[in-house]
């Protein structure tokens, strides 16, 4: 009986020792667990991005922090009206400058932190709205100056600014005006445009490249679903499919 009692006492003592472990000993374990969770979230679920330009006003403003999730596109592809973040194809990267330091050590730290969503990835990430998908033909304009997809004009309530549309004289071709296309979007690609039409170097600006200005679906990093900062602009970013209007 005494041996059994001693054994029980030792077990209780071990449990008490674990409970009494100082917080500073637990902290490194908690940090590692948090880092692994953050890395998994960034890799498989989504990550935050910062809006750098006015091309998506008023949907997204310069300095807005957005959350971009990947889950929606695991079983499907981006659709019309989605606001997506994507890596610019080669012709879109002419003015891109790396966000990494020239210092080797600092650059290594930045690359490491980017795995956890604490530093932006070192790539030309852009945000635009999907207007047409693979197999569709997009052009501008109908007699009212509207973009057309497969011959159907789109009513786009999210547009902030656009070039003037004249009914009594010829209209200019983008980038001086609205006119572009027709362009048939290759399968597996997207035609994307900014909501601030006359301030957006989008698919229209790259129609002379090998992809006719379209973006491969494989370049898409995710779907913009929420504005997370600043507080007065927090809220969802909704898909607005003008093809269904």
Coordinates of N, CA and C in Angstrom, one line a residue:
X1 N 0.8 -1.2 0.0 CA 0.0 0.0 0.0 C 0.9 1.3 0.0
X2 N 2.0 1.2 0.7 CA 2.8 2.4 0.8 C 3.5 2.6 -0.5
X3 N 3.9 1.6 -1.3 CA 4.5 1.8 -2.6 C 3.5 2.4 -3.5
X4 N 2.2 1.9 -3.5 CA 1.2 2.5 -4.4 C 1.0 4.0 -4.0
X5 N 1.0 4.3 -2.7 CA 0.8 5.7 -2.3 C 2.0 6.6 -2.8
X6 N 3.2 6.0 -2.7 CA 4.4 6.8 -3.2 C 4.3 7.1 -4.6
X7 N 3.9 6.0 -5.4 CA 3.8 6.2 -6.9 C 2.7 7.3 -7.2
X8 N 1.6 7.2 -6.5 CA 0.6 8.2 -6.8 C 1.1 9.6 -6.4
X9 N 1.9 9.7 -5.3 CA 2.4 11.0 -5.0 C 3.4 11.5 -6.0
X10 N 4.2 10.6 -6.6 CA 5.1 11.1 -7.6 C 4.4 11.6 -8.8
X11 N 3.3 10.9 -9.2 CA 2.5 11.4 -10.4 C 1.9 12.7 -10.1
X12 N 1.4 12.9 -8.9 CA 0.8 14.2 -8.6 C 1.9 15.3 -8.6
X13 N 3.1 15.0 -8.1 CA 4.2 15.9 -8.1 C 4.5 16.3 -9.6
X14 N 4.6 15.3 -10.5 CA 4.9 15.7 -11.9 C 3.8 16.6 -12.5
X15 N 2.6 16.3 -12.2 CA 1.5 17.2 -12.7 C 1.6 18.6 -12.1
X16 N 2.0 18.6 -10.8 CA 2.1 19.9 -10.2 C 3.3 20.7 -10.8
X17 N 4.4 19.9 -11.1 CA 5.6 20.6 -11.7 C 5.2 21.2 -13.1
X18 N 4.4 20.4 -13.9 CA 4.0 21.0 -15.2 C 3.1 22.2 -15.0
X19 N 2.2 22.2 -14.1 CA 1.4 23.3 -13.8 C 2.2 24.5 -13.4
X20 N 3.3 24.3 -12.7 CA 4.0 25.4 -12.1 C 5.1 25.9 -13.0
X21 N 5.2 25.3 -14.2 CA 6.3 25.8 -15.2 C 6.1 27.3 -15.4
X22 N 7.2 28.0 -15.3 CA 7.1 29.5 -15.5 C 6.7 29.8 -17.0
X23 N 6.0 31.0 -17.1 CA 5.5 31.4 -18.4 C 6.7 31.6 -19.4
X24 N 7.8 32.1 -18.9 CA 8.9 32.3 -19.9 C 9.4 31.0 -20.5
X25 N 9.2 29.9 -19.8 CA 9.5 28.6 -20.4 C 8.5 28.2 -21.5
X26 N 7.2 28.6 -21.3 CA 6.2 28.2 -22.2 C 6.2 29.1 -23.4
X27 N 6.7 30.3 -23.3 CA 6.6 31.3 -24.3 C 7.2 30.9 -25.6
X28 N 8.4 30.3 -25.7 CA 9.0 29.9 -27.0 C 8.1 28.9 -27.7
X29 N 7.5 28.0 -26.9 CA 6.6 27.0 -27.5 C 5.4 27.7 -28.1
X30 N 4.8 28.6 -27.4 CA 3.6 29.3 -27.9 C 4.0 30.1 -29.2
X31 N 5.2 30.7 -29.2 CA 5.6 31.5 -30.3 C 5.7 30.6 -31.6
X32 N 6.3 29.4 -31.4 CA 6.5 28.5 -32.5 C 5.1 28.0 -33.0
X33 N 4.2 27.7 -32.1 CA 2.9 27.3 -32.5 C 2.1 28.4 -33.3
X34 N 2.2 29.6 -32.8 CA 1.6 30.7 -33.4 C 2.2 31.0 -34.8
X35 N 3.5 30.8 -34.9 CA 4.2 31.0 -36.2 C 3.8 30.0 -37.2
X36 N 3.6 28.7 -36.8 CA 3.2 27.6 -37.7 C 1.8 27.9 -38.2
X37 N 0.9 28.3 -37.3 CA -0.5 28.5 -37.6 C -0.5 29.7 -38.6
X38 N 0.2 30.8 -38.4 CA 0.3 31.9 -39.3 C 0.7 31.5 -40.7
X39 N 1.8 30.7 -40.7 CA 2.3 30.3 -42.0 C 1.3 29.4 -42.8
X40 N 0.6 28.6 -42.1 CA -0.4 27.7 -42.7 C -1.5 28.6 -43.2
X41 N -1.9 29.6 -42.4 CA -3.0 30.5 -42.8 C -2.6 31.2 -44.1
X42 N -1.4 31.8 -44.1 CA -1.0 32.6 -45.3 C -0.8 31.7 -46.5
X43 N -0.4 30.4 -46.3 CA -0.2 29.5 -47.5 C -1.5 29.0 -48.0
X44 N -2.4 28.6 -47.2 CA -3.6 27.9 -47.6 C -4.9 28.6 -47.5
X45 N -5.0 29.6 -46.7 CA -6.3 30.3 -46.4 C -6.3 31.7 -47.0
X46 N -5.3 32.6 -46.7 CA -5.4 33.9 -47.2 C -4.4 34.8 -46.5
X47 N -4.3 36.0 -47.0 CA -3.3 37.0 -46.3 C -3.8 38.4 -46.6
X48 N -3.3 39.4 -45.8 CA -3.6 40.8 -46.0 C -2.7 41.4 -47.1
X49 N -3.3 42.4 -47.8 CA -2.5 43.2 -48.7 C -2.9 44.7 -48.5
X50 N -2.0 45.5 -49.0 CA -2.3 47.0 -48.9 C -2.5 47.5 -50.3
X51 N -3.5 48.4 -50.5 CA -3.8 49.0 -51.8 C -2.9 50.1 -52.1
X52 N -2.1 50.0 -53.2 CA -1.1 51.0 -53.5 C -1.5 52.1 -54.4
X53 N -2.6 52.0 -55.1 CA -3.0 53.0 -56.1 C -4.5 53.3 -56.1
X54 N -4.9 54.2 -57.0 CA -6.3 54.7 -57.0 C -7.1 53.9 -58.1
X55 N -6.5 52.9 -58.6 CA -7.2 52.2 -59.8 C -8.5 51.5 -59.4
X56 N -8.8 51.3 -58.1 CA -10.0 50.6 -57.7 C -10.9 51.5 -56.9
X57 N -10.7 52.8 -56.9 CA -11.6 53.7 -56.2 C -13.0 53.7 -56.9
X58 N -14.1 53.8 -56.1 CA -14.1 54.0 -54.7 C -14.3 52.7 -53.9
X59 N -14.2 51.6 -54.6 CA -14.4 50.3 -54.0 C -13.2 50.1 -53.0
X60 N -12.0 50.4 -53.4 CA -10.8 50.3 -52.6 C -10.0 51.6 -52.7
X61 N -9.6 52.2 -51.6 CA -8.8 53.4 -51.7 C -7.3 53.2 -51.3
X62 N -6.5 54.1 -51.7 CA -5.1 54.0 -51.4 C -4.9 53.8 -49.9
X63 N -4.1 52.9 -49.5 CA -3.9 52.6 -48.1 C -4.8 51.7 -47.4
X64 N -5.9 51.3 -48.1 CA -6.8 50.3 -47.5 C -6.0 49.0 -47.3
X65 N -6.3 48.3 -46.2 CA -5.8 47.0 -45.9 C -6.9 46.0 -46.3
X66 N -6.7 45.1 -47.1 CA -7.7 44.1 -47.5 C -7.3 42.7 -47.1
X67 N -8.3 41.8 -46.9 CA -8.0 40.4 -46.7 C -8.4 39.7 -47.9
X68 N -7.4 38.9 -48.4 CA -7.6 38.1 -49.7 C -7.6 36.6 -49.4
X69 N -8.7 35.9 -49.6 CA -8.7 34.5 -49.3 C -8.6 33.6 -50.5
X70 N -8.0 32.5 -50.3 CA -7.8 31.5 -51.4 C -8.8 30.4 -51.5
X71 N -9.5 30.2 -50.4 CA -10.4 29.0 -50.3 C -11.4 28.9 -51.4
X72 N -12.0 30.1 -51.8 CA -13.0 30.1 -52.9 C -12.6 29.5 -54.2
X73 N -11.3 29.5 -54.5 CA -10.8 29.1 -55.8 C -10.2 27.7 -55.7
X74 N -10.3 27.0 -54.6 CA -9.8 25.6 -54.6 C -10.6 24.7 -55.5
X75 N -12.0 24.9 -55.5 CA -12.8 24.0 -56.3 C -13.4 24.7 -57.5
X76 N -13.1 26.0 -57.7 CA -13.6 26.7 -58.8 C -12.6 27.8 -59.3
X77 N -13.0 28.5 -60.3 CA -12.1 29.6 -60.8 C -12.8 31.0 -60.6
X78 N -12.0 32.0 -60.6 CA -12.6 33.4 -60.5 C -13.7 33.6 -61.5
X79 N -14.7 34.3 -61.1 CA -15.9 34.6 -62.0 C -16.1 36.1 -62.2
X80 N -16.9 36.5 -63.1 CA -17.2 37.9 -63.4 C -17.6 38.6 -62.1
X81 N -17.1 39.8 -61.9 CA -17.4 40.6 -60.7 C -16.5 40.4 -59.5
X82 N -15.8 39.3 -59.5 CA -14.8 39.1 -58.4 C -13.7 40.2 -58.4
X83 N -13.4 40.6 -57.2 CA -12.2 41.5 -57.1 C -11.0 40.6 -56.7
X84 N -10.1 40.5 -57.5 CA -9.0 39.5 -57.3 C -7.6 40.2 -57.2
X85 N -6.8 39.6 -56.4 CA -5.3 40.0 -56.4 C -4.6 38.9 -57.2
X86 N -3.7 39.4 -58.1 CA -3.0 38.5 -59.0 C -1.6 39.1 -59.2
X87 N -0.7 38.2 -59.6 CA 0.7 38.5 -60.0 C 0.7 39.0 -61.4
X88 N 1.2 40.2 -61.7 CA 1.2 40.7 -63.0 C 2.0 39.8 -64.0
X89 N 1.5 39.5 -65.2 CA 2.2 38.8 -66.2 C 3.4 39.7 -66.6
X90 N 4.4 39.2 -67.4 CA 5.6 39.9 -67.7 C 5.4 41.3 -68.2
X91 N 4.4 41.5 -69.1 CA 4.3 42.9 -69.7 C 3.7 43.9 -68.7
X92 N 3.2 43.4 -67.5 CA 2.7 44.3 -66.5 C 3.7 44.8 -65.5
X93 N 4.9 44.3 -65.6 CA 5.9 44.5 -64.6 C 7.0 45.5 -64.9
X94 N 6.8 46.2 -66.0 CA 7.8 47.2 -66.4 C 8.3 48.2 -65.4
X95 N 7.3 48.7 -64.6 CA 7.6 49.7 -63.6 C 7.7 49.1 -62.2
X96 N 7.7 47.8 -62.1 CA 7.7 47.3 -60.7 C 9.1 47.3 -60.1
X97 N 9.2 47.7 -58.9 CA 10.5 47.7 -58.2 C 10.3 46.8 -56.9
X98 N 11.3 46.0 -56.7 CA 11.3 45.1 -55.6 C 11.1 45.8 -54.2
X99 N 10.3 45.2 -53.4 CA 10.1 45.8 -52.0 C 11.1 45.3 -51.0
X100 N 12.1 44.6 -51.5 CA 13.1 44.0 -50.6 C 14.3 45.0 -50.5
X101 N 15.0 44.9 -49.4 CA 16.2 45.7 -49.1 C 17.4 45.2 -49.9
X102 N 18.3 46.1 -50.2 CA 19.5 45.7 -50.9 C 20.5 45.0 -50.0
X103 N 20.3 45.1 -48.7 CA 21.1 44.5 -47.7 C 20.7 43.0 -47.6
X104 N 21.7 42.1 -47.8 CA 21.5 40.7 -47.8 C 20.8 40.2 -46.5
X105 N 21.3 40.6 -45.4 CA 20.7 40.2 -44.1 C 19.3 40.6 -44.0
X106 N 19.0 41.9 -44.2 CA 17.7 42.5 -44.1 C 16.7 41.8 -45.1
X107 N 17.2 41.6 -46.3 CA 16.4 40.9 -47.3 C 16.0 39.5 -46.9
X108 N 17.0 38.8 -46.3 CA 16.7 37.5 -45.8 C 15.6 37.5 -44.7
X109 N 15.7 38.5 -43.8 CA 14.7 38.6 -42.7 C 13.3 38.9 -43.4
X110 N 13.3 39.8 -44.3 CA 12.0 40.2 -45.0 C 11.4 39.0 -45.7
X111 N 12.2 38.2 -46.4 CA 11.7 37.0 -47.0 C 11.2 36.0 -46.0
X112 N 11.8 35.9 -44.9 CA 11.4 35.0 -43.8 C 10.0 35.4 -43.3
X113 N 9.9 36.7 -43.0 CA 8.7 37.3 -42.4 C 7.5 37.2 -43.3
X114 N 7.8 37.2 -44.6 CA 6.7 37.2 -45.6 C 6.0 35.8 -45.6
X115 N 6.6 34.8 -45.1 CA 6.0 33.5 -45.0 C 4.8 33.5 -43.9
X116 N 4.9 34.5 -43.0 CA 3.9 34.6 -42.0 C 3.0 35.8 -42.2
X117 N 3.0 36.4 -43.3 CA 2.1 37.5 -43.7 C 2.5 38.8 -43.0
X118 N 3.7 38.9 -42.5 CA 4.1 40.1 -41.8 C 4.8 41.1 -42.7
X119 N 5.3 40.6 -43.9 CA 5.9 41.5 -44.9 C 5.3 41.1 -46.2
X120 N 5.1 42.0 -47.1 CA 4.5 41.7 -48.4 C 5.4 40.8 -49.2
X121 N 4.8 39.9 -50.1 CA 5.6 39.1 -50.9 C 6.4 39.9 -51.9
X122 N 7.5 39.4 -52.4 CA 8.3 40.2 -53.4 C 7.9 39.9 -54.8
X123 N 6.7 40.4 -55.1 CA 6.2 40.2 -56.5 C 5.2 41.3 -56.8
X124 N 4.9 41.5 -58.1 CA 4.1 42.6 -58.5 C 2.6 42.2 -58.4
X125 N 2.1 42.3 -57.1 CA 0.7 42.0 -56.9 C -0.2 43.1 -57.2
X126 N -1.3 42.9 -58.0 CA -2.2 43.9 -58.4 C -3.6 43.5 -58.1
X127 N -4.5 44.5 -58.0 CA -5.9 44.2 -57.7 C -6.8 44.8 -58.7
X128 N -7.7 44.0 -59.3 CA -8.6 44.5 -60.3 C -9.9 43.6 -60.2
X129 N -10.9 44.0 -61.0 CA -12.2 43.3 -61.0 C -12.2 42.5 -62.3
X130 N -12.7 41.2 -62.2 CA -12.9 40.4 -63.3 C -14.1 40.8 -64.1
X131 N -13.9 41.1 -65.4 CA -15.0 41.5 -66.3 C -15.4 40.4 -67.2
X132 N -14.5 39.6 -67.7 CA -14.8 38.5 -68.6 C -13.8 37.3 -68.3
X133 N -14.3 36.1 -68.6 CA -13.5 34.9 -68.3 C -13.2 34.2 -69.7
X134 N -12.5 33.1 -69.5 CA -12.1 32.3 -70.7 C -13.2 32.0 -71.6
X135 N -13.0 32.2 -72.9 CA -14.1 31.9 -73.9 C -15.0 33.0 -74.2
X136 N -15.0 34.1 -73.4 CA -15.9 35.2 -73.7 C -15.2 36.3 -74.5
X137 N -15.9 37.1 -75.2 CA -15.4 38.2 -76.0 C -15.8 39.5 -75.3
X138 N -14.8 40.4 -75.1 CA -15.1 41.6 -74.4 C -14.6 42.8 -75.3
X139 N -15.4 43.9 -75.3 CA -15.0 45.0 -76.1 C -15.8 46.2 -75.6
X140 N -15.4 47.4 -76.1 CA -16.1 48.6 -75.8 C -16.1 49.5 -77.1
X141 N -17.3 49.9 -77.5 CA -18.4 50.1 -76.6 C -19.7 49.9 -77.4
X142 N -20.9 49.9 -76.6 CA -22.2 49.9 -77.3 C -22.6 51.4 -77.5
X143 N -23.7 51.7 -78.1 CA -24.0 53.1 -78.4 C -24.1 54.0 -77.1
X144 N -24.2 53.4 -76.0 CA -24.2 54.2 -74.7 C -22.9 54.3 -74.0
X145 N -21.9 53.7 -74.7 CA -20.5 53.7 -74.1 C -20.2 52.7 -73.1
X146 N -21.0 51.6 -73.1 CA -20.8 50.5 -72.1 C -20.0 49.4 -72.6
X147 N -19.2 48.8 -71.7 CA -18.4 47.6 -72.1 C -19.4 46.5 -72.4
X148 N -19.0 45.6 -73.4 CA -19.9 44.5 -73.8 C -19.1 43.2 -73.6
X149 N -19.8 42.2 -73.1 CA -19.3 40.8 -73.1 C -20.2 39.9 -73.9
X150 N -19.6 39.3 -74.9 CA -20.4 38.4 -75.8 C -21.6 39.2 -76.4
X151 N -21.4 40.5 -76.7 CA -22.4 41.3 -77.3 C -23.4 41.9 -76.3
X152 N -23.3 41.6 -75.1 CA -24.3 42.1 -74.1 C -23.7 43.3 -73.3
X153 N -24.3 44.4 -73.3 CA -23.7 45.6 -72.6 C -23.9 45.4 -71.1
X154 N -22.9 45.9 -70.4 CA -22.8 45.7 -68.9 C -23.2 47.1 -68.2
X155 N -24.1 47.0 -67.2 CA -24.4 48.1 -66.4 C -23.5 47.9 -65.1
X156 N -22.5 48.8 -64.9 CA -21.5 48.6 -63.9 C -21.6 49.7 -62.8
X157 N -22.4 49.4 -61.8 CA -22.6 50.5 -60.7 C -21.3 50.8 -59.9
X158 N -20.3 50.0 -60.0 CA -19.1 50.2 -59.2 C -18.1 51.2 -59.8
X159 N -18.3 51.6 -61.1 CA -17.4 52.5 -61.8 C -17.4 53.9 -61.2
X160 N -16.3 54.4 -60.8 CA -16.2 55.7 -60.3 C -16.1 56.8 -61.4
X161 N -15.0 56.6 -62.2 CA -14.8 57.6 -63.3 C -14.5 56.8 -64.6
X162 N -14.9 57.4 -65.6 CA -14.7 56.9 -66.9 C -14.4 58.0 -67.9
X163 N -13.9 57.7 -69.1 CA -13.7 58.8 -70.1 C -15.0 59.2 -70.6
X164 N -15.1 60.5 -71.1 CA -16.4 60.9 -71.7 C -16.8 60.1 -72.9
X165 N -18.1 60.0 -73.1 CA -18.6 59.2 -74.2 C -19.4 60.2 -75.1
X166 N -19.0 60.2 -76.4 CA -19.6 61.2 -77.3 C -20.5 60.4 -78.3
X167 N -21.7 61.0 -78.5 CA -22.6 60.4 -79.5 C -22.6 61.1 -80.8
X168 N -21.9 62.3 -80.9 CA -21.9 63.1 -82.1 C -20.5 63.1 -82.8
X169 N -19.6 62.3 -82.3 CA -18.3 62.3 -82.9 C -17.5 61.0 -82.5
X170 N -16.5 60.7 -83.2 CA -15.8 59.5 -82.9 C -15.2 59.5 -81.5
X171 N -15.1 58.4 -80.8 CA -14.5 58.3 -79.5 C -13.1 57.7 -79.6
X172 N -12.3 58.2 -78.7 CA -10.9 57.8 -78.7 C -10.7 56.4 -78.2
X173 N -9.6 55.8 -78.6 CA -9.2 54.4 -78.2 C -8.4 54.6 -76.8
X174 N -8.6 53.6 -75.9 CA -7.8 53.6 -74.7 C -6.3 53.6 -75.0
X175 N -5.5 54.4 -74.3 CA -5.7 55.1 -73.0 C -6.2 56.5 -73.1
X176 N -6.6 57.0 -74.3 CA -7.1 58.3 -74.4 C -8.7 58.3 -74.3
X177 N -9.3 57.1 -74.4 CA -10.7 57.0 -74.3 C -11.2 55.6 -74.0
X178 N -12.4 55.4 -74.2 CA -13.0 54.1 -73.8 C -12.8 52.9 -74.7
X179 N -12.6 53.2 -76.0 CA -12.7 52.2 -77.0 C -11.6 51.1 -76.9
X180 N -11.9 49.9 -77.0 CA -11.0 48.8 -77.1 C -11.7 47.5 -77.6
X181 N -10.9 46.6 -78.1 CA -11.4 45.3 -78.5 C -12.0 45.3 -79.9
X182 N -12.6 44.2 -80.3 CA -12.9 43.0 -79.4 C -11.7 42.1 -79.1
X183 N -11.8 41.5 -77.9 CA -10.7 40.5 -77.5 C -11.4 39.3 -77.0
X184 N -11.1 38.1 -77.6 CA -11.6 36.9 -77.1 C -10.6 36.4 -76.0
X185 N -11.1 36.2 -74.8 CA -10.3 35.8 -73.7 C -9.9 34.3 -73.8
X186 N -8.6 34.0 -73.8 CA -8.3 32.6 -73.9 C -8.8 31.8 -72.7
X187 N -9.0 30.5 -73.0 CA -9.4 29.6 -71.9 C -8.4 29.6 -70.8
X188 N -8.8 29.7 -69.5 CA -7.9 29.7 -68.4 C -7.3 31.1 -68.1
X189 N -7.9 32.1 -68.7 CA -7.4 33.5 -68.5 C -8.6 34.4 -68.1
X190 N -8.3 35.6 -67.7 CA -9.3 36.6 -67.3 C -9.0 37.9 -67.9
X191 N -10.1 38.6 -68.2 CA -10.0 40.0 -68.6 C -10.3 40.9 -67.3
X192 N -9.4 41.7 -66.9 CA -9.6 42.5 -65.6 C -9.5 44.0 -65.9
X193 N -10.3 44.7 -65.1 CA -10.3 46.2 -65.2 C -10.5 46.8 -63.9
X194 N -10.0 48.0 -63.7 CA -10.1 48.8 -62.5 C -11.5 49.5 -62.4
X195 N -12.0 49.7 -61.2 CA -13.3 50.4 -61.1 C -13.1 51.9 -61.4
X196 N -11.9 52.4 -61.2 CA -11.6 53.8 -61.6 C -11.1 53.8 -63.0
X197 N -11.9 53.7 -64.0 CA -11.6 53.3 -65.4 C -10.5 54.2 -66.0
X198 N -10.5 55.5 -65.8 CA -9.6 56.4 -66.4 C -8.3 56.5 -65.6
X199 N -8.1 55.7 -64.6 CA -6.9 55.8 -63.7 C -6.4 54.3 -63.5
X200 N -6.7 53.5 -64.5 CA -6.3 52.1 -64.3 C -5.6 51.5 -65.5
X201 N -4.4 51.1 -65.3 CA -3.6 50.4 -66.4 C -3.9 48.9 -66.3
X202 N -5.0 48.5 -66.8 CA -5.5 47.1 -66.6 C -5.3 46.3 -67.9
X203 N -6.2 45.4 -68.2 CA -6.0 44.5 -69.4 C -6.0 45.4 -70.7
X204 N -6.7 46.5 -70.7 CA -6.7 47.3 -71.9 C -5.3 47.9 -72.2
X205 N -4.5 48.1 -71.2 CA -3.2 48.6 -71.4 C -2.2 47.6 -72.0
X206 N -2.6 46.3 -72.0 CA -1.6 45.3 -72.4 C -2.1 44.4 -73.5
X207 N -3.0 44.9 -74.3 CA -3.6 44.1 -75.4 C -2.6 43.7 -76.4
X208 N -1.5 44.3 -76.5 CA -0.5 44.0 -77.5 C 0.5 42.9 -77.0
X209 N 0.3 42.4 -75.8 CA 1.2 41.4 -75.3 C 0.8 40.0 -75.8
X210 N 1.5 39.0 -75.5 CA 1.2 37.6 -75.9 C -0.1 37.1 -75.4
X211 N -0.6 37.7 -74.3 CA -1.9 37.2 -73.7 C -3.0 38.1 -74.1
X212 N -2.8 39.1 -74.9 CA -3.8 40.1 -75.3 C -4.4 40.8 -74.1
X213 N -3.5 41.0 -73.1 CA -3.9 41.8 -72.0 C -4.6 41.0 -70.9
X214 N -4.8 39.7 -71.1 CA -5.5 38.9 -70.2 C -4.5 38.4 -69.1
X215 N -5.1 37.8 -68.0 CA -4.3 37.3 -66.9 C -4.6 35.9 -66.7
X216 N -3.5 35.0 -66.7 CA -3.8 33.6 -66.4 C -4.4 33.4 -65.0
X217 N -5.4 32.5 -64.9 CA -6.0 32.1 -63.7 C -4.9 31.7 -62.7
X218 N -3.9 31.0 -63.1 CA -2.8 30.5 -62.3 C -2.1 31.7 -61.6
X219 N -2.2 32.9 -62.1 CA -1.6 34.1 -61.5 C -2.4 34.6 -60.3
X220 N -3.6 34.2 -60.2 CA -4.5 34.8 -59.2 C -4.1 34.3 -57.8
X221 N -3.9 35.2 -56.8 CA -3.5 34.9 -55.5 C -4.7 34.7 -54.6
X222 N -5.8 35.2 -55.0 CA -7.0 35.1 -54.1 C -8.1 36.1 -54.4
X223 N -9.2 36.0 -53.7 CA -10.4 36.8 -53.8 C -10.4 37.8 -52.7
X224 N -10.6 39.1 -53.0 CA -10.7 40.1 -52.0 C -12.1 40.0 -51.4
X225 N -12.1 39.8 -50.0 CA -13.4 39.6 -49.4 C -13.7 40.6 -48.3
X226 N -12.7 41.3 -47.8 CA -12.9 42.2 -46.6 C -11.9 43.3 -46.6
X227 N -12.4 44.5 -46.2 CA -11.5 45.6 -45.9 C -11.3 45.6 -44.4
X228 N -10.0 45.4 -44.0 CA -9.8 45.3 -42.5 C -9.2 46.5 -41.9
X229 N -8.8 47.5 -42.7 CA -8.3 48.8 -42.1 C -8.3 49.8 -43.2
X230 N -8.6 51.1 -42.8 CA -8.8 51.7 -41.5 C -10.2 51.3 -40.9
X231 N -10.4 51.6 -39.6 CA -11.7 51.2 -39.0 C -12.9 51.8 -39.7
X232 N -12.8 53.0 -40.2 CA -14.0 53.6 -40.8 C -14.3 53.1 -42.1
X233 N -13.5 52.2 -42.7 CA -13.8 51.6 -44.0 C -13.9 50.1 -43.9
X234 N -13.9 49.6 -42.7 CA -14.0 48.1 -42.5 C -15.3 47.6 -43.1
X235 N -15.3 46.5 -43.8 CA -16.5 45.9 -44.3 C -16.2 45.0 -45.5
X236 N -17.2 44.2 -45.9 CA -17.0 43.3 -47.0 C -16.8 43.9 -48.3
X237 N -16.1 43.2 -49.2 CA -15.9 43.6 -50.6 C -16.7 42.5 -51.4
X238 N -17.8 43.0 -52.0 CA -18.7 42.1 -52.6 C -18.4 41.8 -54.1
X239 N -18.7 40.6 -54.5 CA -18.8 40.3 -56.0 C -20.0 41.0 -56.6
X240 N -19.7 41.8 -57.6 CA -20.8 42.5 -58.4 C -20.7 42.0 -59.8
X241 N -21.5 41.0 -60.2 CA -21.4 40.5 -61.5 C -22.4 41.2 -62.5
X242 N -21.8 42.2 -63.2 CA -22.6 43.0 -64.1 C -23.2 42.2 -65.3
X243 N -22.6 41.0 -65.5 CA -23.2 40.1 -66.6 C -24.6 39.6 -66.2
X244 N -24.9 39.7 -64.9 CA -26.2 39.2 -64.5 C -27.2 40.3 -64.4
X245 N -26.8 41.5 -64.6 CA -27.7 42.7 -64.4 C -28.7 42.7 -65.6

